[in-house]
GROMACS .gro file of C-alpha atoms in nm:
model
  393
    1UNK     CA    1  -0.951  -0.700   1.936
    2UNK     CA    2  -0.844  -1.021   2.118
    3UNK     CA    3  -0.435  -1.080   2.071
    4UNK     CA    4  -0.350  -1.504   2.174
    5UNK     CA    5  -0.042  -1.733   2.077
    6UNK     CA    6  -0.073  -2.019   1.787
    7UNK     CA    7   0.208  -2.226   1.658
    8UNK     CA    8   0.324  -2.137   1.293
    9UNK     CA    9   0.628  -2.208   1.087
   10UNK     CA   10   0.813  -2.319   1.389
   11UNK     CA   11   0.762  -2.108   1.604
   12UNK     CA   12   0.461  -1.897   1.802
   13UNK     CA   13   0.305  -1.622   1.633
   14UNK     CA   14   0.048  -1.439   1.808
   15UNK     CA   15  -0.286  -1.396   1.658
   16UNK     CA   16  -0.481  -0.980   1.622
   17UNK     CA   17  -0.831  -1.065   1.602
   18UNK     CA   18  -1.056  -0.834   1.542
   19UNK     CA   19  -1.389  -0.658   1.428
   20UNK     CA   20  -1.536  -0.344   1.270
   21UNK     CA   21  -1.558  -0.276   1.596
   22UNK     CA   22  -1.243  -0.198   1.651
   23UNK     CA   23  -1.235   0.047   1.329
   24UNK     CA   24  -1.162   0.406   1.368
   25UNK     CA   25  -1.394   0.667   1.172
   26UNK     CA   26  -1.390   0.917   1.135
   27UNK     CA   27  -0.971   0.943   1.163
   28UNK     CA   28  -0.801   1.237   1.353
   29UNK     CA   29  -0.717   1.511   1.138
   30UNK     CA   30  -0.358   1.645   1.100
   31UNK     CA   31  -0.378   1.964   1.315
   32UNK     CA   32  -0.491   1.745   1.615
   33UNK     CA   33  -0.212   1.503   1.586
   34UNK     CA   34   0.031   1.806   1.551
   35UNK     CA   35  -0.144   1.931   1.882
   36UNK     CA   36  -0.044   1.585   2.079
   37UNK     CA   37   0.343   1.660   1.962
   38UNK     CA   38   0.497   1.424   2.114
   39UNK     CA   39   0.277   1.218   2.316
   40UNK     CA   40   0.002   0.930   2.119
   41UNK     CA   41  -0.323   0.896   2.304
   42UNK     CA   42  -0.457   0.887   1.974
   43UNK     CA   43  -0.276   0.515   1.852
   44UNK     CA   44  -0.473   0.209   1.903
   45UNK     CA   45  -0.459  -0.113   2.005
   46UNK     CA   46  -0.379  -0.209   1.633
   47UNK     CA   47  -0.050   0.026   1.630
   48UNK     CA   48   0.095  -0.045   2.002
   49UNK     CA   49   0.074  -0.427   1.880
   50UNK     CA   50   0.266  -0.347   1.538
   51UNK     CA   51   0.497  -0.071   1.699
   52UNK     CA   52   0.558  -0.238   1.958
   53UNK     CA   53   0.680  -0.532   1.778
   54UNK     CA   54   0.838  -0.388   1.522
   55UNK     CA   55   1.112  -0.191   1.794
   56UNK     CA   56   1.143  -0.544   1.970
   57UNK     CA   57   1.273  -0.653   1.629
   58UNK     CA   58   1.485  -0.375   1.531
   59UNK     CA   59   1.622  -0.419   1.919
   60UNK     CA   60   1.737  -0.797   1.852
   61UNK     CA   61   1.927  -0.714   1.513
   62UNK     CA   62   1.634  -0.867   1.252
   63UNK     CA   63   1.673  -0.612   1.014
   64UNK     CA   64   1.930  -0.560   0.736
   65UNK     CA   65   1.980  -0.216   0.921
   66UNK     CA   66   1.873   0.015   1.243
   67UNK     CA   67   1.597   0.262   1.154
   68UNK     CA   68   1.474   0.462   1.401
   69UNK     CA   69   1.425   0.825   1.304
   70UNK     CA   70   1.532   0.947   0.955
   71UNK     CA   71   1.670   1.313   0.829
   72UNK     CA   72   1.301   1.467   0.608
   73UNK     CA   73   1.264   1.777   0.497
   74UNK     CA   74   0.968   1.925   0.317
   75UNK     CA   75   1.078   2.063  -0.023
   76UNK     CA   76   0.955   2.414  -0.124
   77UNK     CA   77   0.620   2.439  -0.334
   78UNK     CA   78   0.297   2.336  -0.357
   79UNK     CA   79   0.313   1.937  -0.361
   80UNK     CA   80   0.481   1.995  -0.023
   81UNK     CA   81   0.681   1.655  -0.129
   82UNK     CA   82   0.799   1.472   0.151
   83UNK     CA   83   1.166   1.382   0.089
   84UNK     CA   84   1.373   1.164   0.340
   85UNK     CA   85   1.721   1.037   0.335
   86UNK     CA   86   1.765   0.661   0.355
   87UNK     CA   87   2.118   0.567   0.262
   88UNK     CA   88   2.179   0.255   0.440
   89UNK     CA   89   1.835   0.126   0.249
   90UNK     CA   90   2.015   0.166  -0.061
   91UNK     CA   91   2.333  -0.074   0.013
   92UNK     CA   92   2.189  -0.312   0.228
   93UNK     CA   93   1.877  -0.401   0.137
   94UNK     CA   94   1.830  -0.727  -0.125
   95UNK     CA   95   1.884  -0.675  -0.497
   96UNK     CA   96   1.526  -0.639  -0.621
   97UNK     CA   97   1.419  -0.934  -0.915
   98UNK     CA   98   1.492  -0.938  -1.233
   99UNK     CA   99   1.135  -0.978  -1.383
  100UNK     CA  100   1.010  -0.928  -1.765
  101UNK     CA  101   0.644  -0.906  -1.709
  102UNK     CA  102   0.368  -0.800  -1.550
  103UNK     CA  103   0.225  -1.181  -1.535
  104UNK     CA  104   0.530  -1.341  -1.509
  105UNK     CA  105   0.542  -1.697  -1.348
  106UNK     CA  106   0.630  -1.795  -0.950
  107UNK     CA  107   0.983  -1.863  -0.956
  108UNK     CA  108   1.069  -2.121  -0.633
  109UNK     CA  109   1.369  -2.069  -0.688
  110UNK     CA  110   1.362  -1.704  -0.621
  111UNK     CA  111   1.337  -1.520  -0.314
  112UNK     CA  112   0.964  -1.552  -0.208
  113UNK     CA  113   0.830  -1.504   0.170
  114UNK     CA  114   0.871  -1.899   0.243
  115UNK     CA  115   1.193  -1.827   0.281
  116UNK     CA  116   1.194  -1.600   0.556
  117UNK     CA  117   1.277  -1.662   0.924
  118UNK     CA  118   1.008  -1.753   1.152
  119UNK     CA  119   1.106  -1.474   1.396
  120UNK     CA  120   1.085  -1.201   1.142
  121UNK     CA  121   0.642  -1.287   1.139
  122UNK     CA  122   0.489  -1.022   1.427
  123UNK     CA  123   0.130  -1.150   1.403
  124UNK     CA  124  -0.110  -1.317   1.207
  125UNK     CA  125  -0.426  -1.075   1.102
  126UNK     CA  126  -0.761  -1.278   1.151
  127UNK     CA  127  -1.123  -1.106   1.108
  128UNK     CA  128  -1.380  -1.182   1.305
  129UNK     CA  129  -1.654  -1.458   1.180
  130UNK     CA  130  -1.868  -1.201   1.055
  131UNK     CA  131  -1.602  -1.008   0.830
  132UNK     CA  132  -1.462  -1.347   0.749
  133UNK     CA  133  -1.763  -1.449   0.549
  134UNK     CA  134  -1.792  -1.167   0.407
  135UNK     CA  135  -1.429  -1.187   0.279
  136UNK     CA  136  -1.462  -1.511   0.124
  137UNK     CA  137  -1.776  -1.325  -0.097
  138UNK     CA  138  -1.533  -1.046  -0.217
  139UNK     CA  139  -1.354  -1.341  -0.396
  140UNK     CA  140  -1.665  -1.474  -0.553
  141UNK     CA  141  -1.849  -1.306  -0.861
  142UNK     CA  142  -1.915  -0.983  -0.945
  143UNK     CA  143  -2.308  -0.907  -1.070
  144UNK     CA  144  -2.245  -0.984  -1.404
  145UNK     CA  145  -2.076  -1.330  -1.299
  146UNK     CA  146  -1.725  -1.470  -1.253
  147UNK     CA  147  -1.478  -1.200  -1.153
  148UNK     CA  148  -1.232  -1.183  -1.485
  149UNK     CA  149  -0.892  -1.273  -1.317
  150UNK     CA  150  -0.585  -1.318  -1.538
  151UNK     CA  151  -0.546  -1.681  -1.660
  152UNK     CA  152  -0.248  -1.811  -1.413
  153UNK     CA  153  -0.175  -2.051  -1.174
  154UNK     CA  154  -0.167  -1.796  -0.863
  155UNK     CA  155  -0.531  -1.667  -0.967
  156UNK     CA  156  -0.711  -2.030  -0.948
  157UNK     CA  157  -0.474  -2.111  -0.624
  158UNK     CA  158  -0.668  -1.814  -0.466
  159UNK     CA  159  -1.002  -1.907  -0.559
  160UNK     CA  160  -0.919  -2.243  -0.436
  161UNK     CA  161  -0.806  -2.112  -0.101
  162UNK     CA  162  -0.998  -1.841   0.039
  163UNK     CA  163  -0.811  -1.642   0.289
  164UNK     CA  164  -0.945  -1.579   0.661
  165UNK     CA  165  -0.607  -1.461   0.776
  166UNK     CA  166  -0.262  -1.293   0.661
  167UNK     CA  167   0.105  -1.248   0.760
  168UNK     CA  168   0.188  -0.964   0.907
  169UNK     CA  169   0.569  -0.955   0.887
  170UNK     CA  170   0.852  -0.707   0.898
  171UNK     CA  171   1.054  -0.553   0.585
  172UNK     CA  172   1.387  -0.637   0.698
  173UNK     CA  173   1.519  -0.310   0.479
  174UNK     CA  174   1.256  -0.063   0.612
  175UNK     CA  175   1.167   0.259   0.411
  176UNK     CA  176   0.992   0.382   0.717
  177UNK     CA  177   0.942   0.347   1.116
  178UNK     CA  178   0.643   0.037   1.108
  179UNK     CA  179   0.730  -0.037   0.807
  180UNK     CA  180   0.608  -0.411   0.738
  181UNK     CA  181   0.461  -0.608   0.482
  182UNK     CA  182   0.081  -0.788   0.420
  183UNK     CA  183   0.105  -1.169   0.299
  184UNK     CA  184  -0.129  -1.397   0.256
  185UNK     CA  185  -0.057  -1.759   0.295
  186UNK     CA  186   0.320  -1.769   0.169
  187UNK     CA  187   0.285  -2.145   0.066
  188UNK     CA  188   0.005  -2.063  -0.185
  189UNK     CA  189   0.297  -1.941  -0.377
  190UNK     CA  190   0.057  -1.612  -0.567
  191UNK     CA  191   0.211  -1.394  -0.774
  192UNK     CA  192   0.238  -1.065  -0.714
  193UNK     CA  193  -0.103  -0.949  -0.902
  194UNK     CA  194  -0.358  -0.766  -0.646
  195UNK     CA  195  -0.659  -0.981  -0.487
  196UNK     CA  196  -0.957  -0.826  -0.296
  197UNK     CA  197  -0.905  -1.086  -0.026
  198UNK     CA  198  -0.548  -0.899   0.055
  199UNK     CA  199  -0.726  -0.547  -0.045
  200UNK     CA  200  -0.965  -0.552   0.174
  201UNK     CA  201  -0.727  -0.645   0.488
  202UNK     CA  202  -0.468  -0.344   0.356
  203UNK     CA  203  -0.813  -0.145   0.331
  204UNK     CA  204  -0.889  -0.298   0.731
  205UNK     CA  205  -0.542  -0.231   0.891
  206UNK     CA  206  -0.587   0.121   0.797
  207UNK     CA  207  -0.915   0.122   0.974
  208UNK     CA  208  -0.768  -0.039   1.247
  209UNK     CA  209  -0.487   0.256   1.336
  210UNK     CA  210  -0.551   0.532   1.489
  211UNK     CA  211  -0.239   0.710   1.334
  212UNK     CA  212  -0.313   0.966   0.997
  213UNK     CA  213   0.034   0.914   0.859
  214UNK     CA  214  -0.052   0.491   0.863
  215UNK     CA  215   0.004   0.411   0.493
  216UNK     CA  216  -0.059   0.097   0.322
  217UNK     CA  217   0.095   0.052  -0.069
  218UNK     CA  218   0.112  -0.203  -0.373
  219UNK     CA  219   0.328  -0.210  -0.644
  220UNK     CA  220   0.285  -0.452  -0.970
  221UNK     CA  221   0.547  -0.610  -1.153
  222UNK     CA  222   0.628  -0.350  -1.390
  223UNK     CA  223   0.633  -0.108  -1.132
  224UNK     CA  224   0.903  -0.144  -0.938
  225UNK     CA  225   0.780  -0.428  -0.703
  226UNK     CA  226   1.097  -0.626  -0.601
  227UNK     CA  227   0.955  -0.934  -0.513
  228UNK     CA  228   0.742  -1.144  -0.746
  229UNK     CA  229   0.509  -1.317  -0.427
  230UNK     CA  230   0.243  -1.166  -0.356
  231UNK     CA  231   0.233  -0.871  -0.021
  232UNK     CA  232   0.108  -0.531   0.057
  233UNK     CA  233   0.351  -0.223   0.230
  234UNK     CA  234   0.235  -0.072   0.490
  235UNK     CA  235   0.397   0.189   0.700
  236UNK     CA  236   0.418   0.502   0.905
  237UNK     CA  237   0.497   0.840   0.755
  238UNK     CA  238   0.423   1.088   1.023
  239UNK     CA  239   0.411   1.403   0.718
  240UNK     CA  240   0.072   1.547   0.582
  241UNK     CA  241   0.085   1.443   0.205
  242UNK     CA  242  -0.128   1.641  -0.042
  243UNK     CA  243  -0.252   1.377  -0.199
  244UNK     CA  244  -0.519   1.287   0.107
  245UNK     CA  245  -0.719   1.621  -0.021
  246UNK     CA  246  -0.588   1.675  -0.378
  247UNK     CA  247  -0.896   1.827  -0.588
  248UNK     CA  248  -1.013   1.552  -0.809
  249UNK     CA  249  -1.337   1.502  -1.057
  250UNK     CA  250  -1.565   1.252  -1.068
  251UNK     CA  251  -1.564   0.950  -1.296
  252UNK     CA  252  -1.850   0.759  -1.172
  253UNK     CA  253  -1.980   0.965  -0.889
  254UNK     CA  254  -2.224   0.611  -0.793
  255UNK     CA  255  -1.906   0.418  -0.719
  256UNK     CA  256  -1.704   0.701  -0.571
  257UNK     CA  257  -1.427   0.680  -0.819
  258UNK     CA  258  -1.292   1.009  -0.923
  259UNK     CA  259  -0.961   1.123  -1.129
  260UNK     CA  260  -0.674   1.345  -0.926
  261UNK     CA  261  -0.677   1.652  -1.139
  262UNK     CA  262  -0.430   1.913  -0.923
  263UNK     CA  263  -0.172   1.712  -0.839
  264UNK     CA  264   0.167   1.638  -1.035
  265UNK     CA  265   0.129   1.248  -1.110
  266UNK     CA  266  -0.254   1.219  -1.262
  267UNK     CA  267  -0.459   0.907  -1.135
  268UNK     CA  268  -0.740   0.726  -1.020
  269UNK     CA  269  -0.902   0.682  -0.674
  270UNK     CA  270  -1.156   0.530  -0.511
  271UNK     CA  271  -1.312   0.677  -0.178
  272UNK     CA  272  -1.503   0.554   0.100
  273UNK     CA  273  -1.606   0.594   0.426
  274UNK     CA  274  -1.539   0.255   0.569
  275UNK     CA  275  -1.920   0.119   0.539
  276UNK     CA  276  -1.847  -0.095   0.243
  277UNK     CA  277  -1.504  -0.253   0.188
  278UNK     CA  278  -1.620  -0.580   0.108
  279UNK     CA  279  -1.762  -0.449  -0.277
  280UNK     CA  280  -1.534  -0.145  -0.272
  281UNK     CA  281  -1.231  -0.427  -0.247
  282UNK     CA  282  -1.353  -0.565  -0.587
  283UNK     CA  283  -1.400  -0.312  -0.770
  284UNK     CA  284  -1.016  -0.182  -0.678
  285UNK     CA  285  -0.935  -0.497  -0.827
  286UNK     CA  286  -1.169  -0.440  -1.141
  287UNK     CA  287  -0.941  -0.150  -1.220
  288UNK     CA  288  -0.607  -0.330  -1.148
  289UNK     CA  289  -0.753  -0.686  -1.304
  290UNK     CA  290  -0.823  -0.471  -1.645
  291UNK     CA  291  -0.470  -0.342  -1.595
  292UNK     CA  292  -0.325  -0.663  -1.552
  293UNK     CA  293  -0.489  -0.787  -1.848
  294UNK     CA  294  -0.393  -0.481  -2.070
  295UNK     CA  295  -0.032  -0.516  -1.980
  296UNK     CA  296  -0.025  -0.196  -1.822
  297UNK     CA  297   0.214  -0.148  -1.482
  298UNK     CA  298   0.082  -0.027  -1.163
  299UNK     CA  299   0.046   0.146  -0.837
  300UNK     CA  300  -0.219   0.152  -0.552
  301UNK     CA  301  -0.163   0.396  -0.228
  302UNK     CA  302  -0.420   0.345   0.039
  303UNK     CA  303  -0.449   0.656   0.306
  304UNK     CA  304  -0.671   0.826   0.482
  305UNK     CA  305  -0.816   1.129   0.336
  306UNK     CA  306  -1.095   1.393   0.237
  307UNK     CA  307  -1.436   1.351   0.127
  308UNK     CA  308  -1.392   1.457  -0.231
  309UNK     CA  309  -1.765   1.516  -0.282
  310UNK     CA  310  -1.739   1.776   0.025
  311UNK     CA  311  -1.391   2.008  -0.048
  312UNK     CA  312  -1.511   2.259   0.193
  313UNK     CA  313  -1.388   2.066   0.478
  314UNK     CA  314  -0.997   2.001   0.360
  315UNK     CA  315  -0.836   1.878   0.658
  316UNK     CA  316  -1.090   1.671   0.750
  317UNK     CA  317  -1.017   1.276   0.744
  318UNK     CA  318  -1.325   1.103   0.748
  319UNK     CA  319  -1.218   0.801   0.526
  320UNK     CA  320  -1.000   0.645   0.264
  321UNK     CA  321  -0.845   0.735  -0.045
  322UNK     CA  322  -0.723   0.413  -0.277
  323UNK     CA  323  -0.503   0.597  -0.537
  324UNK     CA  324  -0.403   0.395  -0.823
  325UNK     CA  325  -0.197   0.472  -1.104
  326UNK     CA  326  -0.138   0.348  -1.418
  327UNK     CA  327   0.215   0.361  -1.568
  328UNK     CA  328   0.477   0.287  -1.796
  329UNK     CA  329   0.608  -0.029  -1.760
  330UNK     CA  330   0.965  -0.060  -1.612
  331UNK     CA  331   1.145  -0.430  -1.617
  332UNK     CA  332   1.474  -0.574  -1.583
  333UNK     CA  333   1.660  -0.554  -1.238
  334UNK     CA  334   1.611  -0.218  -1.097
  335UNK     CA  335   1.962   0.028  -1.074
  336UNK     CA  336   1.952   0.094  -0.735
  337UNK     CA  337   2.141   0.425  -0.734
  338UNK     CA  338   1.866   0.552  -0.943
  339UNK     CA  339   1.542   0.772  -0.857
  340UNK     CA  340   1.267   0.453  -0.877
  341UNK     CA  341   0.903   0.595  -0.881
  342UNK     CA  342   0.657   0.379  -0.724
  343UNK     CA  343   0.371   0.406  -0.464
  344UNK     CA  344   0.589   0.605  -0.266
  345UNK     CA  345   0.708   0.870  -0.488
  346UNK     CA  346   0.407   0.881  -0.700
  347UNK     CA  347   0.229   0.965  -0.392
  348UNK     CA  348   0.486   1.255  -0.270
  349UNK     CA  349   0.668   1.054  -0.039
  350UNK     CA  350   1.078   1.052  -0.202
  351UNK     CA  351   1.280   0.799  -0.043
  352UNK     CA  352   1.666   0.925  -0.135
  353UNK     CA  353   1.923   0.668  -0.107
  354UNK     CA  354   2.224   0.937  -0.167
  355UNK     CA  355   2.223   1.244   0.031
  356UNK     CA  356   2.374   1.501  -0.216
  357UNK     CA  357   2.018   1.415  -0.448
  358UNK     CA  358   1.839   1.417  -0.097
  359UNK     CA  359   1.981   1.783  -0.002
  360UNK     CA  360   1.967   1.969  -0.366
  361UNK     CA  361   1.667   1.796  -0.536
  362UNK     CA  362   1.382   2.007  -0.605
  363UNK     CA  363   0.986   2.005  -0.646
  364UNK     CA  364   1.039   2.075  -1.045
  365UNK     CA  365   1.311   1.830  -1.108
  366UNK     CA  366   1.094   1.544  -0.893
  367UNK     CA  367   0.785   1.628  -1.106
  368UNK     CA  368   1.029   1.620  -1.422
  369UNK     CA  369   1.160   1.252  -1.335
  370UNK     CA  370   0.845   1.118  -1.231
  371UNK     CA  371   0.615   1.214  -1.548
  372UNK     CA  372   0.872   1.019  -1.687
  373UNK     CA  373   0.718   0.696  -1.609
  374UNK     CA  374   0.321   0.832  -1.655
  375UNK     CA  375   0.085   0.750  -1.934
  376UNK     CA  376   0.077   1.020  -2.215
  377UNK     CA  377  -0.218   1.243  -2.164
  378UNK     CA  378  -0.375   1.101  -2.486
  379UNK     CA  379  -0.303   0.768  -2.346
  380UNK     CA  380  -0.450   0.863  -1.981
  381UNK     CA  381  -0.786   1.037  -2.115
  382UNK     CA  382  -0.836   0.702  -2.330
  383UNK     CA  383  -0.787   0.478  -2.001
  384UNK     CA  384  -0.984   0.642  -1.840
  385UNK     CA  385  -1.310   0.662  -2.116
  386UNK     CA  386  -1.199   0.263  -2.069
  387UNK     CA  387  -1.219   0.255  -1.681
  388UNK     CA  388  -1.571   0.447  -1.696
  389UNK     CA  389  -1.728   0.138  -1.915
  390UNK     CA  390  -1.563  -0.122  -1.771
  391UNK     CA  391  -1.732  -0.045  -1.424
  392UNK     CA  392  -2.021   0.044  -1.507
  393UNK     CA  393  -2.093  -0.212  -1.749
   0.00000   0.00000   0.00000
């Protein structure tokens, strides 16, 4: 890891370089970052950089609100959701687009990330040389020749300009402590449609952090992203989630990908244990590609989790889980006193922008409002006889 100063968009941004060097496997488990309580020996150079930063910001007033700590409690049952009350998130943050699909144009005259302020960038992400060229081939072909991307301007833009580098810059209405966003080159003006250049550093920066509750998200048009220009969440949520060891069965046990089948919001996931992200970032976007292509809305949640070829060992954190989910399509500005399920909720994390939902909800009402916005079963088993061939094709 080597942290220096370059000039960008007016102003001085430093630059996190680093290797796989600097990686963390395997990841601490849960019950040893309980037994540190308050004190973090276990963060890394990756977090104090990004924490760091991130409270210097909050301190000088850059965000649309102070966030320091927020009220959670763990409702009863055996999801174990996560629910937290974030009411100033729900007033002040920036009405979310109004978008109609799930391919839908760059609008300039939106709000996109070219419009932010220079002070609200915290570093630039560069990989070494080595991980850089192999970056650039995760944007190439696939075996059986061009990687299928959907037919729009964004798409040829990125194979046109291979990223080395992205953004990493603050959410000025924060869900979470850390919580900032992933961008590649804002000027490139992508839509918001998954690449494996950006996968693979959301796949890195998880790597990078020593922290177990370090979460890294994506959320399609369609599913409740709020800005059409392309980005990644990431964020700290300092809460077990059952999702990181959820049973699951495999789909195609020679890529790792398996199906989530004991857990309330049925999906896909991809595992590794950090030794190949370069090919594991392309097939992620195999499954999201075919999604984009079928119309079909989606999430991806990216955390650190349990081998699930080895469920003996539970609590053990050895590597990464990529959830994704497909899901019914929601467009049209979102109503922002409403219950929104994306990569958050889906995962078990419930963001509550009003406090009486936040202090009588329960685990069989959340499950209630969130199959509202799965696939049918029918229409989930035949995605996923779909997914099968289209991988292993």
């Amino acid at each position: 890891m080597d942290l220096k100063n370059t000039a960008n968009l007016n102003r001085t941004v430093i630059e996190y370089k680093y290797s796989e060097a600097d990686f963390i496997l395997p990841g601490i488990t849960w019950r040893k970052r309980r037994q540190y309580a308050e004190d973090r020996p276990f963060l890394s150079d990756f977090d104090t950089a990004l924490r760091s930063d991130w409270e210097e910001k909050m301190k000088q007033g850059l965000f649309r609100y102070p966030l320091w700590s927020l009220q959670t409690r763990i409702l009863p049952g055996n999801v174990k959701y996560v629910a937290q009350l974030n009411i100033k998130r729900g007033i002040e943050r920036r009405k979310p687009q109004d978008t109609k699909s799930i391919q839908e144009k760059f609008n300039p005259k939106q709000f996109n990330f070219n419009k932010i302020i220079s002070k609200e960038i915290m570093f630039k992400m560069i990989r070494s040389p080595k991980e850089k060229a192999d970056s650039s081939a995760c944007i190439d072909v696939n075996p059986e020749g061009n990687r299928e991307v959907p037919d729009n301007d964004a798409a040829s833009a990125l194979l046109k300009h291979r990223q080395d580098h992205i953004l990493v810059v603050i959410n000025v209405s924060p869900l979470e402590f850390g919580h900032v966003l992933f961008i590649p080159d804002p000027s490139l003006c992508l839509t918001q449609i998954l690449t494996p250049d950006l996968m693979l550093f959301g796949l890195e920066s998880i790597l990078l952090s020593g922290h177990p509750g370090f979460r890294v998200g994506f959320n399609s048009l369609g599913g409740f992203a709020s800005v059409n220009h392309l980005h990644l969440h990431g964020f700290y949520l300092d809460e077990e989630l059952l999702i990181e060891s959820a049973l699951s069965k495999p789909l195609c046990p020679e890529l790792n990908f398996h199906q989530l089948t004991h857990f309330p919001a049925p999906g896909f996931f991809f595992y590794t244990d950090g030794k190949d992200l370069v090919p594991l970032s392309r097939r992620i976007c195999q499954v999201t590609d075919y999604f984009v292509n079928q119309n079909i809305a989606h999430n991806v949640f990216v955390t650190r989790g349990s081998d699930p070829g080895n469920q003996n060992y539970p609590d053990a954190r050895k590597g990464i889980r990529i959830v994704i989910w497909a899901r019914k399509s929601c467009f049209g500005a979102k109503e922002e006193s409403a219950f929104n399920v994306a990569l958050c909720e889906l995962a078990g994390h419930l963001p509550f922008k009003n406090e009486d939902e936040f202090s009588s909800i329960t685990e069989e009402s959340v499950i209630c409002i969130i199959k509202k916005y799965l696939l049918s079963d029918e229409d989930f088993s035949q995605l996923s006889l779909e997914l099968i061939d289209h991988l292993t094709i």
